[in-house]
CSV table of C-alpha atoms in Angstrom, one decimal:
chain,number,residue,atom,x,y,z
A,1,MET,CA,0.2,0.1,0.1
A,2,LYS,CA,0.5,3.4,-1.0
A,3,PHE,CA,0.8,5.8,2.0
A,4,TYR,CA,1.8,9.9,1.5
A,5,PRO,CA,4.7,10.5,3.8
A,6,LEU,CA,4.4,11.0,7.4
A,7,SER,CA,5.4,14.7,7.3
A,8,GLU,CA,2.0,15.5,5.6
A,9,HIS,CA,0.5,13.8,8.2
A,10,ILE,CA,2.4,16.1,10.9
A,11,GLN,CA,1.1,19.2,9.3
A,12,GLY,CA,-2.2,17.5,10.0
A,13,LEU,CA,-2.5,16.9,13.2
A,14,GLU,CA,-2.0,20.4,13.8
A,15,THR,CA,-4.6,21.9,11.6
A,16,HIS,CA,-7.0,19.0,12.5
A,17,THR,CA,-8.1,19.9,16.0
A,18,GLY,CA,-11.5,20.8,17.0
A,19,TYR,CA,-13.1,21.3,13.2
A,20,GLY,CA,-16.6,20.4,12.3
A,21,TYR,CA,-18.4,19.0,9.1
A,22,SER,CA,-19.4,22.2,7.7
A,23,GLY,CA,-16.0,23.7,8.9
A,24,VAL,CA,-13.3,24.3,6.9
A,25,MET,CA,-11.7,21.2,5.3
A,26,ALA,CA,-7.4,20.5,6.0
A,27,GLU,CA,-5.8,19.7,3.6
A,28,VAL,CA,-4.6,16.7,4.8
A,29,THR,CA,-5.3,13.8,2.6
A,30,THR,CA,-4.8,9.8,2.6
A,31,PRO,CA,-3.6,8.6,-1.2
A,32,ARG,CA,-5.3,4.7,-0.8
A,33,ALA,CA,-3.9,2.3,-2.4
A,34,ASP,CA,-6.7,1.2,-6.2
A,35,GLU,CA,-8.1,-1.3,-4.9
A,36,ALA,CA,-9.0,-0.6,-1.3
A,37,LYS,CA,-10.3,2.8,-2.2
A,38,THR,CA,-12.6,1.8,-5.0
A,39,ALA,CA,-13.7,-1.3,-2.4
A,40,TYR,CA,-14.4,1.3,0.1
A,41,LEU,CA,-16.0,3.5,-2.4
A,42,ASN,CA,-18.2,-0.1,-3.3
A,43,ARG,CA,-19.6,0.0,0.3
A,44,LEU,CA,-20.2,3.6,1.0
A,45,ARG,CA,-21.8,2.8,-2.5
A,46,ARG,CA,-23.9,0.1,-1.5
A,47,ILE,CA,-25.0,2.2,1.5
A,48,GLU,CA,-25.9,5.5,-0.5
A,49,GLY,CA,-27.9,2.9,-1.9
A,50,GLN,CA,-30.0,1.6,1.2
A,51,VAL,CA,-30.7,5.1,2.4
A,52,ARG,CA,-32.3,5.5,-0.7
A,53,GLY,CA,-34.4,2.4,0.0
A,54,LEU,CA,-35.4,4.2,2.9
A,55,GLU,CA,-36.7,6.9,1.3
A,56,LYS,CA,-38.3,4.6,-0.5
A,57,MET,CA,-40.1,2.9,2.2
A,58,VAL,CA,-40.7,6.1,3.7
A,59,GLU,CA,-42.5,7.4,0.8
A,60,ASP,CA,-44.5,3.8,0.5
A,61,ASP,CA,-45.7,4.1,3.9
A,62,LYS,CA,-43.6,1.1,4.3
A,63,TYR,CA,-44.7,-0.6,8.4
A,64,CYS,CA,-42.1,1.3,10.7
A,65,ILE,CA,-40.8,-1.8,12.4
A,66,ASP,CA,-39.9,-2.7,8.9
A,67,VAL,CA,-38.1,0.6,8.0
A,68,LEU,CA,-36.5,0.6,11.6
A,69,THR,CA,-35.1,-3.3,10.9
A,70,GLN,CA,-33.5,-1.5,7.5
A,71,VAL,CA,-31.7,1.2,9.7
A,72,SER,CA,-30.5,-1.2,11.8
A,73,ALA,CA,-28.3,-2.9,8.8
A,74,VAL,CA,-27.5,0.4,7.1
A,75,THR,CA,-26.1,1.2,10.9
A,76,LYS,CA,-24.3,-1.8,10.9
A,77,ALA,CA,-22.8,-1.4,7.6
A,78,LEU,CA,-21.9,2.0,8.2
A,79,GLU,CA,-20.4,0.6,11.5
A,80,ALA,CA,-18.3,-2.4,9.8
A,81,PHE,CA,-17.2,0.7,7.0
A,82,ALA,CA,-15.3,2.5,10.1
A,83,LEU,CA,-14.1,-0.4,11.5
A,84,ALA,CA,-11.7,-1.7,8.0
A,85,LEU,CA,-10.4,1.9,7.3
A,86,LEU,CA,-9.6,2.2,11.4
A,87,ASP,CA,-7.9,-1.2,10.9
A,88,ASP,CA,-6.1,0.3,8.2
A,89,HIS,CA,-5.3,3.3,9.6
A,90,LEU,CA,-3.6,1.6,12.6
A,91,GLY,CA,-1.7,-0.4,9.8
A,92,SER,CA,-0.5,2.4,8.1
A,93,CYS,CA,-0.1,6.1,9.6
A,94,VAL,CA,0.0,5.4,13.1
A,95,LYS,CA,2.3,2.7,12.3
A,96,ASP,CA,4.4,4.7,10.5
A,97,ALA,CA,4.2,7.8,13.3
A,98,VAL,CA,5.6,5.1,15.9
A,99,ARG,CA,8.5,3.8,13.8
A,100,ALA,CA,9.3,7.7,13.0
A,101,GLY,CA,9.1,8.1,16.8
A,102,GLY,CA,8.6,11.2,18.5
A,103,SER,CA,6.1,12.9,20.0
A,104,VAL,CA,4.2,12.8,16.5
A,105,ALA,CA,3.3,8.7,17.2
A,106,ASP,CA,1.8,9.6,20.7
A,107,ASP,CA,-0.3,12.5,19.3
A,108,LYS,CA,-1.4,9.7,16.3
A,109,ILE,CA,-2.5,7.1,18.9
A,110,ARG,CA,-4.4,10.2,21.1
A,111,GLU,CA,-6.5,11.0,17.5
A,112,ALA,CA,-6.5,7.3,16.7
A,113,SER,CA,-8.0,6.8,20.3
A,114,GLN,CA,-10.8,9.6,20.2
A,115,ALA,CA,-12.1,8.3,17.2
A,116,ILE,CA,-13.2,5.4,18.1
A,117,ALA,CA,-14.5,6.7,21.4
A,118,ARG,CA,-16.5,8.6,18.9
A,119,LEU,CA,-17.7,5.1,17.0
A,120,VAL,CA,-17.8,3.8,20.7
A,121,HIS,CA,-20.3,6.4,21.9
B,1,MET,CA,-51.9,12.2,12.7
B,2,LYS,CA,-53.4,9.5,10.3
B,3,PHE,CA,-53.0,5.9,10.4
B,4,TYR,CA,-54.1,2.9,8.8
B,5,PRO,CA,-56.7,0.8,10.9
B,6,LEU,CA,-55.7,-1.7,13.1
B,7,SER,CA,-56.9,-4.4,11.0
B,8,GLU,CA,-54.2,-4.0,9.0
B,9,HIS,CA,-51.4,-3.7,11.7
B,10,ILE,CA,-53.0,-6.6,13.0
B,11,GLN,CA,-52.7,-8.7,9.9
B,12,GLY,CA,-48.8,-7.4,9.2
B,13,LEU,CA,-48.3,-9.5,12.4
B,14,GLU,CA,-48.7,-12.5,11.1
B,15,THR,CA,-47.2,-12.2,7.9
B,16,HIS,CA,-43.8,-10.0,9.8
B,17,THR,CA,-41.9,-12.6,11.6
B,18,GLY,CA,-38.7,-13.7,10.9
B,19,TYR,CA,-37.9,-12.0,7.1
B,20,GLY,CA,-34.8,-10.4,6.3
B,21,TYR,CA,-34.1,-7.3,4.2
B,22,SER,CA,-33.7,-9.4,1.5
B,23,GLY,CA,-37.1,-11.4,1.5
B,24,VAL,CA,-39.7,-10.5,0.6
B,25,MET,CA,-41.8,-7.4,2.1
B,26,ALA,CA,-45.0,-7.8,3.6
B,27,GLU,CA,-48.0,-5.7,2.2
B,28,VAL,CA,-48.0,-3.8,5.1
B,29,THR,CA,-48.1,0.3,5.0
B,30,THR,CA,-48.3,2.4,8.1
B,31,PRO,CA,-49.3,5.8,5.3
B,32,ARG,CA,-47.8,8.8,7.8
B,33,ALA,CA,-49.4,12.3,8.3
B,34,ASP,CA,-47.9,14.6,5.4
B,35,GLU,CA,-45.7,16.7,7.3
B,36,ALA,CA,-44.5,14.1,9.6
B,37,LYS,CA,-43.6,12.1,5.9
B,38,THR,CA,-41.6,15.4,5.1
B,39,ALA,CA,-39.8,15.6,7.6
B,40,TYR,CA,-38.6,12.0,8.0
B,41,LEU,CA,-37.6,12.1,3.7
B,42,ASN,CA,-35.7,15.5,4.3
B,43,ARG,CA,-33.9,14.0,7.2
B,44,LEU,CA,-33.1,10.7,5.0
B,45,ARG,CA,-32.1,12.9,1.8
B,46,ARG,CA,-29.9,14.8,4.4
B,47,ILE,CA,-28.3,11.4,5.4
B,48,GLU,CA,-28.3,10.2,2.3
B,49,GLY,CA,-25.9,13.7,1.1
B,50,GLN,CA,-23.8,12.8,4.0
B,51,VAL,CA,-23.1,9.5,2.7
B,52,ARG,CA,-22.3,11.1,-0.5
B,53,GLY,CA,-19.8,13.6,1.6
B,54,LEU,CA,-18.0,10.1,2.8
B,55,GLU,CA,-18.0,8.8,-0.9
B,56,LYS,CA,-16.4,12.3,-2.3
B,57,MET,CA,-14.2,12.6,0.5
B,58,VAL,CA,-12.8,8.9,-0.1
B,59,GLU,CA,-12.0,9.6,-3.4
B,60,ASP,CA,-10.5,13.0,-2.5
B,61,ASP,CA,-8.2,11.1,-0.2
B,62,LYS,CA,-9.2,12.6,2.1
B,63,TYR,CA,-7.5,11.9,5.8
B,64,CYS,CA,-9.0,9.1,7.3
B,65,ILE,CA,-9.4,10.3,11.0
B,66,ASP,CA,-11.8,13.1,8.9
B,67,VAL,CA,-13.7,10.6,7.6
B,68,LEU,CA,-14.3,8.4,10.5
B,69,THR,CA,-15.3,11.7,11.5
B,70,GLN,CA,-17.9,12.2,9.8
B,71,VAL,CA,-19.2,8.6,9.7
B,72,SER,CA,-19.7,9.1,13.8
B,73,ALA,CA,-21.7,11.8,12.7
B,74,VAL,CA,-23.8,9.8,9.9
B,75,THR,CA,-24.6,7.3,12.2
B,76,LYS,CA,-25.8,9.4,14.6
B,77,ALA,CA,-28.0,11.5,12.4
B,78,LEU,CA,-29.4,7.4,12.4
B,79,GLU,CA,-29.8,6.5,15.0
B,80,ALA,CA,-31.6,9.9,15.8
B,81,PHE,CA,-33.9,9.1,13.0
B,82,ALA,CA,-34.8,5.9,13.7
B,83,LEU,CA,-35.8,6.9,17.7
B,84,ALA,CA,-37.8,9.4,16.6
B,85,LEU,CA,-39.7,6.4,14.1
B,86,LEU,CA,-39.8,4.1,17.5
B,87,ASP,CA,-41.3,7.1,19.5
B,88,ASP,CA,-44.4,7.9,16.8
B,89,HIS,CA,-44.7,4.0,16.8
B,90,LEU,CA,-45.0,3.7,19.8
B,91,GLY,CA,-47.0,6.7,20.4
B,92,SER,CA,-49.1,5.4,17.2
B,93,CYS,CA,-49.2,1.4,16.4
B,94,VAL,CA,-48.8,0.5,19.7
B,95,LYS,CA,-50.8,2.7,21.4
B,96,ASP,CA,-53.9,1.8,19.1
B,97,ALA,CA,-53.6,-1.9,19.7
B,98,VAL,CA,-53.3,-1.6,23.4
B,99,ARG,CA,-56.4,0.2,22.6
B,100,ALA,CA,-58.2,-2.0,20.8
B,101,GLY,CA,-56.7,-4.9,23.5
B,102,GLY,CA,-56.5,-8.2,22.8
B,103,SER,CA,-53.0,-10.4,22.6
B,104,VAL,CA,-52.4,-8.1,19.2
B,105,ALA,CA,-51.0,-4.9,22.8
B,106,ASP,CA,-48.8,-7.9,23.1
B,107,ASP,CA,-47.0,-8.8,19.8
B,108,LYS,CA,-46.9,-5.6,19.2
B,109,ILE,CA,-44.7,-4.5,22.3
B,110,ARG,CA,-42.7,-8.2,21.8
B,111,GLU,CA,-42.1,-6.3,18.2
B,112,ALA,CA,-40.9,-2.9,19.5
B,113,SER,CA,-38.9,-4.8,21.9
B,114,GLN,CA,-37.1,-7.1,19.5
B,115,ALA,CA,-36.9,-3.2,17.2
B,116,ILE,CA,-35.4,-1.7,20.2
B,117,ALA,CA,-33.0,-5.1,20.8
B,118,ARG,CA,-31.8,-3.9,17.2
B,119,LEU,CA,-31.1,-0.4,17.6
B,120,VAL,CA,-29.2,-1.0,21.3
B,121,HIS,CA,-27.0,-4.0,19.5
C,1,MET,CA,-47.9,-9.9,37.6
C,2,LYS,CA,-49.0,-7.4,40.3
C,3,PHE,CA,-48.3,-3.9,39.9
C,4,TYR,CA,-48.7,-0.6,41.2
C,5,PRO,CA,-51.9,1.2,41.1
C,6,LEU,CA,-51.8,3.8,38.0
C,7,SER,CA,-52.3,6.7,40.2
C,8,GLU,CA,-48.8,5.9,41.7
C,9,HIS,CA,-47.3,6.2,38.3
C,10,ILE,CA,-48.9,9.6,37.1
C,11,GLN,CA,-47.9,11.1,40.8
C,12,GLY,CA,-44.1,9.7,39.8
C,13,LEU,CA,-44.2,11.5,36.2
C,14,GLU,CA,-44.6,14.6,38.0
C,15,THR,CA,-41.4,14.4,40.1
C,16,HIS,CA,-39.5,12.4,37.7
C,17,THR,CA,-38.0,14.6,35.6
C,18,GLY,CA,-34.9,16.2,35.3
C,19,TYR,CA,-33.2,14.8,38.0
C,20,GLY,CA,-29.6,13.1,37.9
C,21,TYR,CA,-27.9,9.4,39.8
C,22,SER,CA,-27.1,11.6,42.5
C,23,GLY,CA,-30.1,13.7,42.7
C,24,VAL,CA,-33.2,13.3,45.6
C,25,MET,CA,-35.3,10.0,44.5
C,26,ALA,CA,-38.4,10.5,43.6
C,27,GLU,CA,-40.4,7.8,46.0
C,28,VAL,CA,-41.7,6.0,43.0
C,29,THR,CA,-42.2,2.7,43.1
C,30,THR,CA,-42.1,-0.7,41.0
C,31,PRO,CA,-43.2,-3.9,43.0
C,32,ARG,CA,-42.1,-6.6,40.6
C,33,ALA,CA,-43.9,-10.3,40.8
C,34,ASP,CA,-42.2,-12.1,42.6
C,35,GLU,CA,-39.9,-14.5,40.2
C,36,ALA,CA,-39.4,-11.3,38.0
C,37,LYS,CA,-37.6,-9.9,40.4
C,38,THR,CA,-35.8,-12.6,42.2
C,39,ALA,CA,-34.7,-13.2,38.2
C,40,TYR,CA,-33.7,-10.1,37.6
C,41,LEU,CA,-31.8,-9.8,41.3
C,42,ASN,CA,-29.8,-12.5,39.4
C,43,ARG,CA,-29.0,-11.3,36.5
C,44,LEU,CA,-27.4,-8.3,38.4
C,45,ARG,CA,-25.7,-10.3,41.2
C,46,ARG,CA,-24.5,-12.4,38.0
C,47,ILE,CA,-22.7,-8.8,36.3
C,48,GLU,CA,-21.6,-7.5,40.1
C,49,GLY,CA,-19.5,-11.2,39.7
C,50,GLN,CA,-18.0,-10.2,36.7
C,51,VAL,CA,-17.3,-6.6,37.7
C,52,ARG,CA,-14.8,-8.1,40.6
C,53,GLY,CA,-14.0,-10.3,38.6
C,54,LEU,CA,-12.4,-7.7,36.3
C,55,GLU,CA,-11.2,-6.0,39.0
C,56,LYS,CA,-9.2,-9.7,39.9
C,57,MET,CA,-7.5,-9.7,36.4
C,58,VAL,CA,-6.1,-5.6,36.6
C,59,GLU,CA,-4.6,-6.4,40.2
C,60,ASP,CA,-3.4,-9.6,38.9
C,61,ASP,CA,-1.8,-7.6,35.4
C,62,LYS,CA,-4.1,-9.3,33.3
C,63,TYR,CA,-3.3,-8.7,29.4
C,64,CYS,CA,-4.8,-5.6,28.2
C,65,ILE,CA,-7.0,-7.3,24.9
C,66,ASP,CA,-8.0,-10.3,27.4
C,67,VAL,CA,-9.8,-7.3,30.1
C,68,LEU,CA,-11.1,-5.6,26.9
C,69,THR,CA,-13.2,-8.7,25.9
C,70,GLN,CA,-14.6,-9.2,29.5
C,71,VAL,CA,-15.5,-5.4,30.0
C,72,SER,CA,-17.7,-6.3,26.3
C,73,ALA,CA,-19.1,-9.2,27.9
C,74,VAL,CA,-20.0,-6.9,30.8
C,75,THR,CA,-22.0,-4.6,28.6
C,76,LYS,CA,-23.5,-7.2,26.8
C,77,ALA,CA,-25.2,-8.2,29.8
C,78,LEU,CA,-26.1,-5.1,31.0
C,79,GLU,CA,-27.6,-4.0,27.9
C,80,ALA,CA,-29.9,-8.0,28.1
C,81,PHE,CA,-31.0,-7.0,31.4
C,82,ALA,CA,-31.8,-3.5,30.4
C,83,LEU,CA,-34.0,-4.3,27.4
C,84,ALA,CA,-35.4,-6.7,29.3
C,85,LEU,CA,-37.2,-4.5,32.2
C,86,LEU,CA,-38.0,-2.1,29.3
C,87,ASP,CA,-39.9,-4.8,27.5
C,88,ASP,CA,-41.4,-5.1,30.4
C,89,HIS,CA,-41.6,-1.6,31.2
C,90,LEU,CA,-43.2,-1.1,28.1
C,91,GLY,CA,-45.8,-4.4,29.0
C,92,SER,CA,-46.9,-3.6,32.1
C,93,CYS,CA,-46.7,0.5,33.3
C,94,VAL,CA,-46.9,2.1,29.6
C,95,LYS,CA,-49.9,-0.7,28.6
C,96,ASP,CA,-51.6,0.5,31.4
C,97,ALA,CA,-51.2,3.8,31.5
C,98,VAL,CA,-53.1,3.4,27.6
C,99,ARG,CA,-55.6,1.9,29.3
C,100,ALA,CA,-56.7,4.5,31.2
C,101,GLY,CA,-55.8,7.0,28.5
C,102,GLY,CA,-55.9,10.8,28.7
C,103,SER,CA,-52.3,12.3,28.1
C,104,VAL,CA,-50.9,10.3,30.9
C,105,ALA,CA,-50.4,7.6,28.0
C,106,ASP,CA,-48.5,10.2,25.8
C,107,ASP,CA,-46.1,11.6,29.1
C,108,LYS,CA,-45.6,7.6,29.2
C,109,ILE,CA,-44.6,6.6,26.2
C,110,ARG,CA,-42.4,10.2,25.9
C,111,GLU,CA,-40.6,9.1,29.0
C,112,ALA,CA,-40.1,5.5,27.7
C,113,SER,CA,-38.8,6.9,24.5
C,114,GLN,CA,-35.8,9.3,26.3
C,115,ALA,CA,-35.1,6.0,28.2
C,116,ILE,CA,-34.5,3.9,25.3
C,117,ALA,CA,-32.3,7.0,23.8
C,118,ARG,CA,-29.9,6.7,26.5
C,119,LEU,CA,-29.5,3.0,25.5
C,120,VAL,CA,-28.6,4.0,22.1
C,121,HIS,CA,-26.4,6.4,22.8
D,1,MET,CA,5.6,3.3,32.9
D,2,LYS,CA,6.8,-0.3,33.4
D,3,PHE,CA,5.1,-2.8,30.5
D,4,TYR,CA,6.5,-6.3,30.3
D,5,PRO,CA,9.6,-7.2,27.8
D,6,LEU,CA,7.6,-7.9,24.4
D,7,SER,CA,8.2,-11.5,23.9
D,8,GLU,CA,5.7,-12.1,26.8
D,9,HIS,CA,2.8,-11.2,24.3
D,10,ILE,CA,4.9,-12.3,21.2
D,11,GLN,CA,3.9,-15.9,23.1
D,12,GLY,CA,0.6,-15.0,24.0
D,13,LEU,CA,-1.0,-14.0,20.7
D,14,GLU,CA,-0.7,-17.4,19.9
D,15,THR,CA,-2.3,-19.0,22.9
D,16,HIS,CA,-4.9,-16.1,23.0
D,17,THR,CA,-7.1,-16.6,20.3
D,18,GLY,CA,-10.8,-17.7,20.5
D,19,TYR,CA,-11.0,-18.7,24.0
D,20,GLY,CA,-14.1,-17.2,26.1
D,21,TYR,CA,-14.4,-15.6,29.2
D,22,SER,CA,-14.9,-19.2,31.0
D,23,GLY,CA,-12.1,-21.0,29.3
D,24,VAL,CA,-8.5,-21.4,30.0
D,25,MET,CA,-7.3,-18.2,30.6
D,26,ALA,CA,-3.7,-17.7,29.1
D,27,GLU,CA,-0.7,-17.1,31.2
D,28,VAL,CA,-0.5,-13.3,29.6
D,29,THR,CA,0.3,-10.5,31.8
D,30,THR,CA,0.4,-6.7,31.5
D,31,PRO,CA,2.2,-5.1,34.8
D,32,ARG,CA,0.7,-1.8,34.7
D,33,ALA,CA,2.5,1.4,36.6
D,34,ASP,CA,1.3,1.5,40.4
D,35,GLU,CA,-0.9,4.9,40.1
D,36,ALA,CA,-2.7,3.8,36.7
D,37,LYS,CA,-3.5,0.3,38.0
D,38,THR,CA,-5.3,2.2,41.1
D,39,ALA,CA,-7.2,4.5,39.1
D,40,TYR,CA,-8.4,1.1,37.0
D,41,LEU,CA,-9.2,-0.3,40.2
D,42,ASN,CA,-10.8,2.2,41.6
D,43,ARG,CA,-13.2,2.7,38.4
D,44,LEU,CA,-13.8,-1.0,38.6
D,45,ARG,CA,-14.9,-0.7,42.8
D,46,ARG,CA,-17.3,2.4,41.5
D,47,ILE,CA,-18.6,1.1,38.7
D,48,GLU,CA,-19.2,-3.1,41.2
D,49,GLY,CA,-21.1,0.3,43.6
D,50,GLN,CA,-23.6,1.2,40.9
D,51,VAL,CA,-24.6,-2.4,39.9
D,52,ARG,CA,-24.6,-3.0,44.0
D,53,GLY,CA,-26.6,0.4,43.8
D,54,LEU,CA,-28.8,-1.4,40.6
D,55,GLU,CA,-29.6,-4.5,42.6
D,56,LYS,CA,-30.3,-2.5,46.0
D,57,MET,CA,-33.6,-0.2,43.2
D,58,VAL,CA,-34.7,-3.8,42.2
D,59,GLU,CA,-35.3,-5.0,45.2
D,60,ASP,CA,-36.6,-1.6,47.0
D,61,ASP,CA,-38.5,-2.2,43.5
D,62,LYS,CA,-37.5,1.4,42.5
D,63,TYR,CA,-39.5,2.7,39.3
D,64,CYS,CA,-38.4,0.7,35.6
D,65,ILE,CA,-37.3,4.2,34.3
D,66,ASP,CA,-34.9,4.9,37.2
D,67,VAL,CA,-33.2,1.5,37.2
D,68,LEU,CA,-32.3,2.4,32.9
D,69,THR,CA,-31.3,5.9,34.0
D,70,GLN,CA,-28.7,3.8,36.3
D,71,VAL,CA,-27.8,0.9,33.9
D,72,SER,CA,-26.8,3.6,31.4
D,73,ALA,CA,-24.5,5.5,33.7
D,74,VAL,CA,-23.1,2.2,34.4
D,75,THR,CA,-22.7,1.3,31.0
D,76,LYS,CA,-20.9,4.7,29.9
D,77,ALA,CA,-18.8,4.1,33.2
D,78,LEU,CA,-17.8,0.7,31.6
D,79,GLU,CA,-17.4,2.0,28.1
D,80,ALA,CA,-15.1,4.9,29.6
D,81,PHE,CA,-12.8,2.3,31.3
D,82,ALA,CA,-13.0,0.0,28.3
D,83,LEU,CA,-11.4,3.2,26.3
D,84,ALA,CA,-8.9,4.6,28.7
D,85,LEU,CA,-7.3,1.2,28.3
D,86,LEU,CA,-7.6,0.8,25.0
D,87,ASP,CA,-5.7,4.0,25.1
D,88,ASP,CA,-3.0,2.9,27.2
D,89,HIS,CA,-2.9,-0.3,25.3
D,90,LEU,CA,-1.9,1.6,22.3
D,91,GLY,CA,0.4,3.6,23.3
D,92,SER,CA,2.6,0.9,24.8
D,93,CYS,CA,1.9,-2.4,23.8
D,94,VAL,CA,0.9,-2.0,20.2
D,95,LYS,CA,4.1,0.8,20.0
D,96,ASP,CA,6.4,-1.5,21.4
D,97,ALA,CA,5.0,-4.5,18.9
D,98,VAL,CA,5.4,-2.2,15.9
D,99,ARG,CA,8.7,-0.4,17.1
D,100,ALA,CA,10.1,-4.5,17.3
D,101,GLY,CA,9.1,-4.5,14.1
D,102,GLY,CA,8.3,-8.0,12.2
D,103,SER,CA,4.8,-10.0,12.4
D,104,VAL,CA,4.2,-9.1,15.6
D,105,ALA,CA,3.5,-5.4,14.5
D,106,ASP,CA,0.4,-6.4,12.6
D,107,ASP,CA,-1.2,-9.1,14.7
D,108,LYS,CA,-1.5,-7.1,17.9
D,109,ILE,CA,-3.0,-4.4,15.1
D,110,ARG,CA,-5.4,-6.8,14.1
D,111,GLU,CA,-5.9,-8.2,18.0
D,112,ALA,CA,-6.3,-4.3,18.2
D,113,SER,CA,-8.8,-3.7,16.3
D,114,GLN,CA,-10.9,-7.2,17.1
D,115,ALA,CA,-11.3,-5.8,20.4
D,116,ILE,CA,-12.4,-2.2,19.1
D,117,ALA,CA,-15.2,-4.5,16.8
D,118,ARG,CA,-16.2,-5.7,19.9
D,119,LEU,CA,-16.6,-2.3,22.0
D,120,VAL,CA,-18.5,-1.3,19.0
D,121,HIS,CA,-20.6,-3.5,18.5
C-alpha cells in the first residue's frame, strides 16, 4: 500500500483539532491503494443505495418496524466500514508514525483513541 | 395524525415475523401524516447527502480520521431518525393496539422490544 | 404480574423529570412479581460478579485485550438486562397508562422513548 | 510506565485466540504502573458499587425508568474504562510491537482492531 509521507500527517495534526463537519477542511490527504479505495467506495455506494431504499420505504408508507430493521442494517454497514478504515489507519499511518518515533506517534495514538471513542458512543 | 386502521397491523403481525432485508416484503403500510412524512424524507435525504459526502472524501483521499469523524456523524443522524420513528410508532400503532386490547397488544409490544434490541446492539 | 396502581405512576411522572443519579430519588416504586424480581436480582448479581472478576484481572496484571474482552461481555449483559426491563415496562406500566387513557399515556410513551435513547447512545 | 518485555506478548498472541470467558486463561500478564493500576481499580470498584446500587433499586421496587437511567450510567462508565484501557494498550503494547517490527506488529494491530469491534457492537 502506498501512503503519503509522514510529514503530511504531522502538518495535518496541527491543523486538525476541533473543526466540525461544516468547518474548513484541512488539506490532509491519505492516498489509498487503488483496490482498497475501490472497495471502500463500493461499500459506501451500497450504503447510499440502502439509504435511498429507506426513502422509498417512507414514501411507500412501509410499516415502521420494517423501516427500523433497515435502519439497523445501514447502521451496521456503516460501523463495519468504519472498523475497516480504522484497522487500515492503525496499520498504516499510526504504524508509520510510531516507526518514525518522537511525539508524533503519541499524537497519532491519541487521535486514533478519540476516533474510537466517537465510534463507541 | 392519520394512521391505518388497526386491522391492517393485525394482518401485518402474522406475515411479518422472521423475514430479512432481501426477503419478500409483507404488504403492510403505515400511512404517515403529510408533515411527518416530509420531515422523515428530508432527514433521510440529508443522510443520503452525508453518505455521498463520504464517497467524495474517499475519492479525494481525505485523511482517515476525518472520514471516521463523518461516519460517526452519519451514524448519529441515523440513530436520531430511528428514535424519532420508534417514538411515533409507540405513540400510534402500539397505542392503538393496546387500546383495542387482546393479544395483539402484546405482539406489538414484543415486536417493538425486538426492534429496540436491534437498535441497541 | 402484580403492579402498582396507575395513580402512583402518574404522581411519579410529575416528580421525575430532570433529576440525576446523585439527586433525590422520587418515591416511585414498581413492585415486581416475585419471580421476575428474583430473576432480575440474579442477573445483576452475576454482573456484579463479572465486575469483581475484572478487578481481579487488573490486580493480576492480566493482558489488556483479555480485560477488554471481559468488559464487552459485561456491557452486553447490562444491555440484555436493560432490554428485558424495558420490555416489562412497556408491557405493564405503559400498557396500563394507555388503557387508562388521557395525557398520562403520552407522557409514559415519551418517558420510555427517552430511556430508549439513553440506551442507544 | 513499566511494561512486560515484548516477548511475553508474542507468546501471548499464540495462546490467546478464540478462548471465551469461562475458558482457560492464557498466562499473559501486563504489569501496569502502580498509579495506573490503582486508577483502574478505583474505577472498577465504583462500577461495582453502581451495580450494587442497581440491585438495591430492584430490591426496593424502584421505578423501571429510574433503574434504566442507572443502567445507562453504568454502561457509560464501563465504556469509558474500556476506552482508557485501549488507549493505554495502543500507547504501550502496540507501540512496542511496532517498534520491534516484524509480523508481531501486524498481529497486535489486528488484535486491537478486533477488540475495538467488540466494543462498538
